[in-house]
């Protein structure tokens, strides 16, 4: 697990209509804020030494109250106390910081423009599809980046987004009455959005959408639980597939393993119930039976349960045992493949898995030793020529494994490489031979997770310029 930094900002949506806001400043910066606040029907009061044309016009139209030039500290504080928010928006950075300090001393929420340190709230970049609003905040660190992100998100939502929200708002109480159970109701709305009703709304056919909604309400089914076995890839969160992301966003409960990066879990539904079932080598927290039991128990409650695994669920992931248990308990399930460590590590370490010159096949084996320390492997097929061998869970047994391969007939100078923390920023790659790799790994103090590649493909590793 690597550390994440958390911003101390918590985004909220404030109701603004009829709320008094004090703006200190009358230039273009202040005008930009005022325009947005007027749209939200806030009551705007302005102190400023000069007014730009836009603010003058709003003043003439009686859309805001002009209180006069900047007053002294005590009069300004009196006004602040009557307001819910203050924007220190003069063109003078130091003055804004001073005003913010005064507001702070009165315990009023204040935003000093372009000065997150002086402010106790900041305004995000906004994508507005009224009534849907998407706010992008970088915690005050990089407004330009926030604007770039805003541009990207703007492109994702067309004008129908707001209409869909209005439709759902209009029929919200009707649906609540016809479907009082919260979980069932959430599922019904999701099915509506994912089904023909949502498609009709996207095309602007409200009447048709309503018919579909009515159908869902008339034929409500009891919640049916389901389990999704999802491969999360070897580490880099961007290797998560779109399908995995979709199911993570819909999950009620997520059972996850030790090797998962926190960034991947952050992409799951916020209110999902997260259960760590990771197996530490020495301290077994959950047995496989207990995990199977948990999956079944939650699915039987009608939940959508995600079993999230590193890499691919069916490659050294015990996915096979889990689907057997699910099938036996008659729980519907789906498997969503992931990038396995062999693929991920090979790609990020620039080692081809096959190569026309030297590797026509590739074999994945486990290096996990039996209790007596020996490896139960089909050695004859492991040392076959023109083959790449990828060893999962083989760090501890590396030295023994390399010895066995030499004894079985591979030359001591046969190429071998090991990738630690593959696909992550801290990835390390060590290349050598069967004879010297174990010593090199010891010297470098390599730790799990690590994956070993054996074969001439290692020589084709190229460092990108
Ligand atoms: N289902 C997983 C494998 C689970 S077994 C998959 O398909 O990838 C766990 C082993 O996978 C680890 O001991 C290690 O050998 C390998 N592994 C997983 N993630 C890794 C990573 N980021 N870097 C190197 N090896 C990794």
Coordinates of C-alpha atoms and ligand atoms in Angstrom, one line a residue:
X1 CA 0.0 0.0 0.0
X2 CA 1.4 3.4 -0.7
X3 CA 0.5 6.6 1.0
X4 CA -2.2 8.9 -0.4
X5 CA -2.5 12.5 0.4
X6 CA -5.9 13.7 1.3
X7 CA -7.1 17.3 0.9
X8 CA -8.7 18.8 3.9
X9 CA -11.5 20.3 1.8
X10 CA -15.0 18.8 1.9
X11 CA -17.3 19.7 -1.0
X12 CA -20.8 20.7 -0.1
X13 CA -23.6 22.3 -2.1
X14 CA -24.9 25.4 -0.4
X15 CA -28.5 26.6 -1.0
X16 CA -28.0 30.2 -2.2
X17 CA -31.5 31.6 -2.9
X18 CA -32.4 34.4 -0.5
X19 CA -29.0 34.1 1.2
X20 CA -27.1 37.3 1.9
X21 CA -23.6 37.4 0.5
X22 CA -21.1 40.2 0.9
X23 CA -18.7 41.0 -1.9
X24 CA -15.8 43.3 -1.2
X25 CA -14.5 44.6 -4.5
X26 CA -16.0 46.0 -7.6
X27 CA -13.7 44.9 -10.5
X28 CA -14.0 42.2 -13.0
X29 CA -13.0 39.5 -10.6
X30 CA -15.9 40.5 -8.3
X31 CA -18.2 40.7 -11.3
X32 CA -17.5 37.1 -12.3
X33 CA -18.5 35.8 -8.8
X34 CA -21.5 38.1 -8.7
X35 CA -22.8 36.9 -12.0
X36 CA -22.8 33.3 -10.8
X37 CA -24.3 34.1 -7.4
X38 CA -27.1 36.2 -9.1
X39 CA -28.0 33.1 -11.2
X40 CA -28.5 31.3 -7.9
X41 CA -30.8 34.1 -6.6
X42 CA -28.4 35.1 -3.8
X43 CA -28.9 38.6 -2.2
X44 CA -25.7 40.5 -3.1
X45 CA -24.3 43.4 -1.2
X46 CA -21.1 45.1 -2.4
X47 CA -18.5 47.3 -0.8
X48 CA -16.1 48.8 -3.4
X49 CA -14.1 51.9 -4.2
X50 CA -14.8 51.6 -7.9
X51 CA -17.4 49.6 -9.8
X52 CA -16.8 48.1 -13.3
X53 CA -19.5 48.5 -15.9
X54 CA -21.2 45.2 -15.3
X55 CA -21.6 45.7 -11.6
X56 CA -22.8 49.3 -12.2
X57 CA -25.5 47.9 -14.5
X58 CA -26.7 45.3 -11.9
X59 CA -26.8 48.2 -9.4
X60 CA -29.0 50.2 -11.8
X61 CA -31.3 47.2 -12.3
X62 CA -31.5 46.8 -8.5
X63 CA -30.2 43.3 -8.7
X64 CA -27.7 44.1 -6.0
X65 CA -27.2 46.5 -3.2
X66 CA -24.2 48.9 -3.3
X67 CA -23.1 49.8 0.2
X68 CA -20.4 52.4 -0.7
X69 CA -16.6 52.4 -0.6
X70 CA -14.6 50.1 1.6
X71 CA -15.4 51.0 5.2
X72 CA -13.1 50.6 8.2
X73 CA -12.6 47.3 10.0
X74 CA -15.3 47.6 12.5
X75 CA -18.1 48.6 10.1
X76 CA -17.0 45.9 7.7
X77 CA -17.2 43.4 10.4
X78 CA -20.7 44.5 11.4
X79 CA -21.8 43.9 7.8
X80 CA -20.0 40.6 7.6
X81 CA -21.9 39.3 10.7
X82 CA -25.2 39.8 8.8
X83 CA -24.0 37.7 5.9
X84 CA -23.5 34.0 5.3
X85 CA -20.5 34.2 3.0
X86 CA -17.9 36.9 2.2
X87 CA -15.9 37.1 -1.0
X88 CA -12.8 39.3 -0.6
X89 CA -12.5 40.2 -4.3
X90 CA -10.7 43.5 -4.6
X91 CA -7.8 43.7 -7.1
X92 CA -5.4 43.9 -4.1
X93 CA -4.0 40.6 -2.9
X94 CA -2.9 41.9 0.5
X95 CA -6.1 43.7 1.1
X96 CA -8.1 40.6 0.3
X97 CA -6.0 38.6 2.9
X98 CA -6.6 41.3 5.5
X99 CA -10.4 41.2 4.9
X100 CA -10.3 37.4 5.1
X101 CA -8.6 37.6 8.4
X102 CA -11.3 39.9 9.7
X103 CA -14.0 37.6 8.5
X104 CA -12.2 34.7 10.1
X105 CA -12.1 36.5 13.4
X106 CA -15.9 36.8 13.1
X107 CA -16.2 33.1 12.2
X108 CA -17.7 33.9 8.8
X109 CA -17.0 31.8 5.8
X110 CA -14.7 33.8 3.5
X111 CA -13.1 33.3 0.2
X112 CA -10.1 35.5 -0.7
X113 CA -9.8 35.3 -4.4
X114 CA -6.8 33.3 -5.6
X115 CA -5.5 32.9 -2.1
X116 CA -6.5 29.5 -0.6
X117 CA -4.3 30.0 2.4
X118 CA -6.2 33.1 3.5
X119 CA -9.6 31.6 2.7
X120 CA -11.6 29.2 4.7
X121 CA -13.6 28.1 1.7
X122 CA -12.8 27.9 -2.0
X123 CA -15.0 27.7 -5.0
X124 CA -14.6 24.8 -7.4
X125 CA -14.7 24.9 -11.2
X126 CA -18.3 24.1 -12.2
X127 CA -19.9 22.1 -15.0
X128 CA -23.5 23.3 -15.0
X129 CA -26.3 21.2 -16.4
X130 CA -28.9 22.6 -14.2
X131 CA -30.0 21.0 -11.9
X132 CA -27.0 18.8 -12.2
X133 CA -23.7 20.5 -11.2
X134 CA -20.3 18.9 -11.2
X135 CA -17.7 20.7 -9.1
X136 CA -14.0 20.1 -9.7
X137 CA -11.6 21.1 -7.0
X138 CA -7.9 20.7 -6.7
X139 CA -8.0 21.7 -3.1
X140 CA -6.8 25.2 -4.1
X141 CA -3.5 23.8 -5.4
X142 CA -3.9 24.2 -9.2
X143 CA -6.9 26.2 -10.5
X144 CA -5.6 25.8 -14.1
X145 CA -5.7 22.0 -13.8
X146 CA -9.2 22.3 -12.4
X147 CA -10.2 24.2 -15.5
X148 CA -8.6 21.7 -17.7
X149 CA -10.5 18.9 -16.0
X150 CA -13.6 20.9 -16.3
X151 CA -13.2 21.1 -20.0
X152 CA -12.8 17.3 -20.2
X153 CA -15.9 16.7 -18.2
X154 CA -17.9 19.3 -20.1
X155 CA -17.4 17.1 -23.1
X156 CA -18.8 14.0 -21.4
X157 CA -22.2 15.4 -20.5
X158 CA -24.6 16.6 -23.1
X159 CA -27.5 18.9 -22.6
X160 CA -29.8 16.0 -21.7
X161 CA -28.1 15.4 -18.4
X162 CA -30.0 18.2 -16.7
X163 CA -33.3 17.0 -18.3
X164 CA -32.8 13.5 -16.9
X165 CA -32.3 15.0 -13.4
X166 CA -35.4 17.1 -13.7
X167 CA -37.4 14.0 -14.8
X168 CA -36.1 12.0 -11.9
X169 CA -36.9 14.8 -9.5
X170 CA -40.5 15.1 -10.9
X171 CA -41.3 11.4 -10.3
X172 CA -39.2 10.9 -7.2
X173 CA -42.1 11.0 -4.7
X174 CA -44.3 8.8 -7.0
X175 CA -41.5 6.2 -7.1
X176 CA -40.9 6.5 -3.4
X177 CA -44.6 5.8 -2.7
X178 CA -44.7 2.8 -5.0
X179 CA -41.4 1.4 -3.9
X180 CA -40.8 2.3 -0.2
X181 CA -37.6 0.2 0.3
X182 CA -34.6 2.4 -0.2
X183 CA -32.3 -0.3 -1.6
X184 CA -34.9 -1.6 -3.9
X185 CA -35.7 1.9 -5.1
X186 CA -32.1 2.7 -5.8
X187 CA -31.8 -0.5 -7.9
X188 CA -35.0 0.4 -9.7
X189 CA -33.7 3.8 -10.7
X190 CA -30.4 2.3 -11.8
X191 CA -32.3 -0.2 -13.9
X192 CA -34.3 2.6 -15.3
X193 CA -31.2 4.6 -16.3
X194 CA -29.5 1.6 -17.8
X195 CA -32.5 0.4 -19.7
X196 CA -34.9 1.7 -22.4
X197 CA -36.3 4.4 -20.1
X198 CA -32.9 6.1 -19.8
X199 CA -32.4 5.8 -23.5
X200 CA -35.7 7.4 -24.2
X201 CA -34.8 10.3 -22.0
X202 CA -31.5 10.8 -23.8
X203 CA -33.5 11.2 -27.0
X204 CA -35.9 13.6 -25.3
X205 CA -39.0 11.3 -25.2
X206 CA -40.3 12.0 -21.7
X207 CA -43.7 10.2 -22.2
X208 CA -42.0 7.0 -23.4
X209 CA -39.6 7.2 -20.5
X210 CA -42.5 7.5 -18.1
X211 CA -44.1 4.4 -19.5
X212 CA -40.9 2.5 -18.9
X213 CA -40.7 3.8 -15.4
X214 CA -44.3 2.7 -14.8
X215 CA -43.5 -0.8 -16.1
X216 CA -40.6 -1.1 -13.7
X217 CA -42.9 -0.1 -10.8
X218 CA -45.7 -2.4 -11.9
X219 CA -43.5 -5.4 -12.1
X220 CA -41.1 -5.0 -9.2
X221 CA -39.0 -8.0 -8.5
X222 CA -37.5 -8.8 -5.1
X223 CA -33.8 -7.8 -5.0
X224 CA -31.6 -10.5 -6.5
X225 CA -28.1 -10.7 -5.2
X226 CA -25.2 -11.3 -7.6
X227 CA -21.5 -11.7 -7.3
X228 CA -18.9 -10.2 -9.6
X229 CA -15.4 -11.6 -9.5
X230 CA -13.3 -8.7 -10.7
X231 CA -9.7 -8.6 -11.7
X232 CA -8.2 -5.2 -10.7
X233 CA -4.9 -5.7 -12.6
X234 CA -1.4 -5.8 -11.0
X235 CA -1.3 -2.3 -9.4
X236 CA -1.5 0.7 -11.7
X237 CA -5.2 1.8 -11.2
X238 CA -5.4 2.9 -14.9
X239 CA -5.2 -0.8 -15.8
X240 CA -8.7 -1.3 -14.4
X241 CA -11.0 -2.2 -17.2
X242 CA -14.1 -0.1 -18.0
X243 CA -16.3 -3.0 -17.1
X244 CA -14.6 -3.5 -13.8
X245 CA -15.1 0.2 -13.0
X246 CA -18.8 0.0 -13.9
X247 CA -19.4 -2.9 -11.5
X248 CA -17.3 -1.2 -8.8
X249 CA -19.5 1.8 -9.1
X250 CA -22.6 -0.3 -8.6
X251 CA -21.4 -2.6 -5.8
X252 CA -23.1 -2.8 -2.4
X253 CA -20.3 -4.8 -0.8
X254 CA -16.7 -5.2 -1.9
X255 CA -14.4 -8.0 -0.6
X256 CA -10.8 -7.1 -1.5
X257 CA -7.3 -8.4 -1.2
X258 CA -4.1 -7.2 0.2
X259 CA -2.4 -6.3 -3.1
X260 CA -4.9 -3.7 -4.1
X261 CA -3.8 -0.1 -4.4
X262 CA -5.9 2.3 -2.4
X263 CA -6.4 4.3 -5.6
X264 CA -8.4 1.4 -7.0
X265 CA -10.7 1.3 -4.0
X266 CA -11.2 5.0 -4.3
X267 CA -12.8 4.3 -7.6
X268 CA -15.5 2.2 -6.0
X269 CA -18.9 3.4 -5.0
X270 CA -18.5 5.8 -2.0
X271 CA -21.0 4.1 0.2
X272 CA -20.1 0.5 -0.6
X273 CA -19.3 -1.7 2.3
X274 CA -15.6 -2.5 2.1
X275 CA -14.4 -5.7 3.6
X276 CA -10.7 -6.6 3.7
X277 CA -10.2 -10.3 3.3
X278 CA -6.5 -10.2 2.4
X279 CA -4.3 -13.0 3.3
X280 CA -1.1 -12.1 5.0
X281 CA 1.3 -14.9 4.7
X282 CA 1.8 -15.6 8.4
X283 CA -1.5 -14.2 9.7
X284 CA -4.3 -15.8 7.8
X285 CA -7.2 -13.4 8.4
X286 CA -9.9 -15.2 6.4
X287 CA -9.9 -18.7 5.2
X288 CA -11.1 -19.4 1.6
X289 CA -14.2 -21.0 3.2
X290 CA -14.9 -17.9 5.2
X291 CA -14.6 -15.8 2.1
X292 CA -16.9 -18.0 0.1
X293 CA -19.4 -17.9 3.0
X294 CA -19.3 -14.1 3.1
X295 CA -19.9 -13.8 -0.6
X296 CA -22.9 -16.1 -0.4
X297 CA -24.3 -14.4 2.8
X298 CA -24.2 -10.9 1.3
X299 CA -25.6 -12.0 -2.1
X300 CA -28.4 -13.8 -0.4
X301 CA -29.4 -10.5 1.2
X302 CA -30.0 -9.2 -2.4
X303 CA -26.7 -7.3 -2.6
X304 CA -24.4 -6.8 -5.6
X305 CA -21.2 -8.2 -4.2
X306 CA -17.8 -7.6 -5.8
X307 CA -14.9 -9.9 -5.1
X308 CA -12.0 -7.7 -6.1
X309 CA -8.7 -9.4 -6.7
X310 CA -5.3 -8.4 -7.9
X311 CA -4.4 -9.2 -11.5
X312 CA -6.9 -11.7 -13.0
X313 CA -9.3 -13.6 -10.8
X314 CA -8.7 -16.9 -12.6
X315 CA -4.9 -16.9 -12.6
X316 CA -3.5 -18.0 -9.2
X317 CA -6.5 -16.1 -7.8
X318 CA -8.6 -18.9 -6.4
X319 CA -11.5 -17.6 -8.5
X320 CA -12.2 -21.2 -9.5
X321 CA -13.0 -22.2 -5.9
X322 CA -15.2 -19.2 -5.4
X323 CA -17.4 -19.8 -8.5
X324 CA -17.8 -23.5 -7.4
X325 CA -19.1 -22.4 -4.1
X326 CA -21.4 -19.8 -5.7
X327 CA -22.8 -22.2 -8.2
X328 CA -23.5 -24.7 -5.4
X329 CA -25.4 -22.0 -3.5
X330 CA -27.2 -21.0 -6.7
X331 CA -25.9 -17.5 -6.6
X332 CA -25.7 -15.8 -10.0
X333 CA -22.1 -14.6 -10.8
X334 CA -20.1 -13.0 -13.5
X335 CA -16.3 -12.9 -14.0
X336 CA -14.6 -9.8 -15.2
X337 CA -11.1 -10.5 -16.3
X338 CA -8.1 -8.3 -15.3
X339 CA -4.6 -7.7 -16.5
X340 CA -2.6 -10.5 -14.9
X341 CA 0.8 -9.7 -13.3
X342 CA 2.6 -11.4 -16.1
X343 CA 1.1 -9.1 -18.7
X344 CA 1.4 -6.0 -16.6
X345 CA 5.0 -6.6 -15.4
X346 CA 6.2 -7.7 -18.8
X347 CA 4.8 -4.6 -20.4
X348 CA 6.0 -2.1 -17.8
X349 CA 9.5 -3.7 -17.7
X350 CA 9.7 -3.9 -21.6
X351 CA 10.1 -7.7 -21.6
X352 CA 8.3 -9.4 -24.4
X353 CA 6.5 -12.6 -23.3
X354 CA 6.9 -14.3 -26.7
X355 CA 9.4 -13.5 -29.5
X356 CA 9.7 -15.0 -32.9
X357 CA 13.4 -15.6 -32.5
X358 CA 13.4 -17.4 -29.1
X359 CA 10.0 -18.0 -27.5
X360 CA 7.1 -19.6 -29.2
X361 CA 5.3 -20.4 -25.9
X362 CA 4.9 -18.9 -22.5
X363 CA 4.1 -20.8 -19.3
X364 CA 2.8 -19.4 -16.0
X365 CA 3.8 -21.4 -12.9
X366 CA 3.6 -20.9 -9.2
X367 CA 6.8 -20.8 -7.1
X368 CA 4.8 -21.3 -3.9
X369 CA 6.6 -24.0 -2.0
X370 CA 5.0 -26.9 -0.2
X371 CA 5.2 -27.2 3.5
X372 CA 8.5 -29.2 3.3
X373 CA 10.0 -26.3 1.2
X374 CA 10.0 -28.3 -2.1
X375 CA 8.3 -27.3 -5.3
X376 CA 5.9 -29.6 -7.0
X377 CA 6.4 -28.6 -10.6
X378 CA 6.4 -30.4 -14.0
X379 CA 10.1 -29.7 -14.5
X380 CA 10.3 -31.3 -18.0
X381 CA 7.7 -29.0 -19.4
X382 CA 9.1 -26.0 -17.5
X383 CA 12.6 -26.3 -19.2
X384 CA 11.2 -26.8 -22.7
X385 CA 13.2 -24.9 -25.3
X386 CA 11.9 -21.7 -26.9
X387 CA 9.7 -21.0 -24.0
X388 CA 9.3 -18.1 -21.5
X389 CA 8.6 -19.1 -17.9
X390 CA 6.8 -16.7 -15.6
X391 CA 6.9 -17.5 -11.9
X392 CA 4.2 -16.1 -9.6
X393 CA 4.8 -16.2 -5.8
X394 CA 8.3 -17.3 -6.4
X395 CA 10.4 -14.8 -4.4
X396 CA 11.0 -16.9 -1.3
X397 CA 11.8 -20.0 -3.3
X398 CA 13.9 -18.2 -6.0
X399 CA 17.2 -19.6 -5.0
X400 CA 15.9 -23.2 -4.8
X401 CA 14.0 -22.7 -8.0
X402 CA 17.0 -21.5 -10.0
X403 CA 19.0 -24.4 -8.6
X404 CA 16.4 -26.9 -9.7
X405 CA 16.2 -25.4 -13.2
X406 CA 20.0 -25.7 -13.6
X407 CA 19.9 -29.3 -12.3
X408 CA 17.1 -30.1 -14.8
X409 CA 19.3 -29.0 -17.6
X410 CA 19.1 -25.2 -18.2
X411 CA 22.5 -23.5 -18.5
X412 CA 23.6 -21.4 -15.5
X413 CA 23.9 -18.4 -17.7
X414 CA 20.3 -18.7 -18.9
X415 CA 18.7 -15.2 -18.8
X416 CA 16.3 -14.4 -15.9
X417 CA 14.8 -11.2 -14.5
X418 CA 12.6 -10.2 -11.6
X419 CA 10.1 -7.3 -11.4
X420 CA 9.1 -6.0 -8.0
X421 CA 6.0 -3.9 -7.6
X422 CA 5.3 -4.1 -11.3
X423 CA 3.3 -1.3 -13.0
X424 CA 3.6 0.9 -9.9
X425 CA 5.8 4.0 -9.7
X426 CA 8.1 2.2 -7.3
X427 CA 8.7 -0.7 -9.8
X428 CA 12.2 -2.2 -9.8
X429 CA 13.6 -4.6 -12.3
X430 CA 16.7 -6.8 -11.8
X431 CA 18.1 -8.8 -14.7
X432 CA 20.7 -11.5 -14.5
X433 CA 21.1 -15.2 -15.0
X434 CA 19.8 -18.4 -13.2
X435 CA 23.2 -18.5 -11.5
X436 CA 23.4 -14.9 -10.2
X437 CA 19.8 -13.6 -9.9
X438 CA 19.1 -15.0 -6.4
X439 CA 22.2 -13.2 -5.0
X440 CA 21.4 -9.9 -6.8
X441 CA 17.8 -10.1 -5.4
X442 CA 19.2 -10.6 -1.9
X443 CA 21.6 -7.7 -2.3
X444 CA 18.8 -5.4 -3.5
X445 CA 16.5 -6.5 -0.7
X446 CA 13.6 -7.2 -3.1
X447 CA 10.2 -7.8 -1.5
X448 CA 6.9 -9.2 -2.5
X449 CA 5.1 -8.7 -4.8
X450 CA 7.6 -9.8 -7.3
X451 CA 7.4 -11.8 -10.6
X452 CA 10.2 -13.7 -12.2
X453 CA 10.7 -14.1 -15.9
X454 CA 13.0 -16.8 -17.2
X455 CA 14.1 -17.2 -20.8
X456 CA 15.9 -15.5 -23.7
X457 CA 13.1 -12.9 -24.0
X458 CA 14.8 -11.2 -21.1
X459 CA 17.7 -10.3 -23.5
X460 CA 15.2 -8.5 -25.7
X461 CA 14.4 -6.1 -23.0
X462 CA 14.9 -2.6 -24.3
X463 CA 14.9 0.6 -22.2
X464 CA 12.7 3.2 -23.8
X465 CA 14.5 6.5 -24.6
Ligands
LIG1 N1 -4.3 -13.1 -9.7 C1 -3.0 -12.5 -9.7 C2 -1.9 -13.3 -9.1 C3 -2.1 -13.5 -7.6 S1 -0.8 -14.4 -6.9 C4 -2.7 -12.1 -11.1 O1 -3.3 -12.6 -12.1 O2 -1.8 -11.3 -11.3 C5 0.2 -13.1 -6.3 C6 1.5 -13.1 -7.0 O3 1.3 -12.3 -8.2 C7 2.6 -12.3 -6.3 O4 3.2 -13.1 -5.3 C8 3.5 -11.9 -7.4 O5 4.3 -13.0 -7.8 C9 2.5 -11.6 -8.5 N2 2.2 -10.2 -8.5 C10 1.0 -9.6 -8.4 N3 1.1 -8.3 -8.5 C11 2.3 -8.0 -8.8 C12 3.1 -6.8 -9.1 N4 2.5 -5.6 -9.1 N5 4.4 -6.9 -9.3 C13 5.0 -8.1 -9.3 N6 4.4 -9.2 -9.1 C14 3.1 -9.2 -8.8

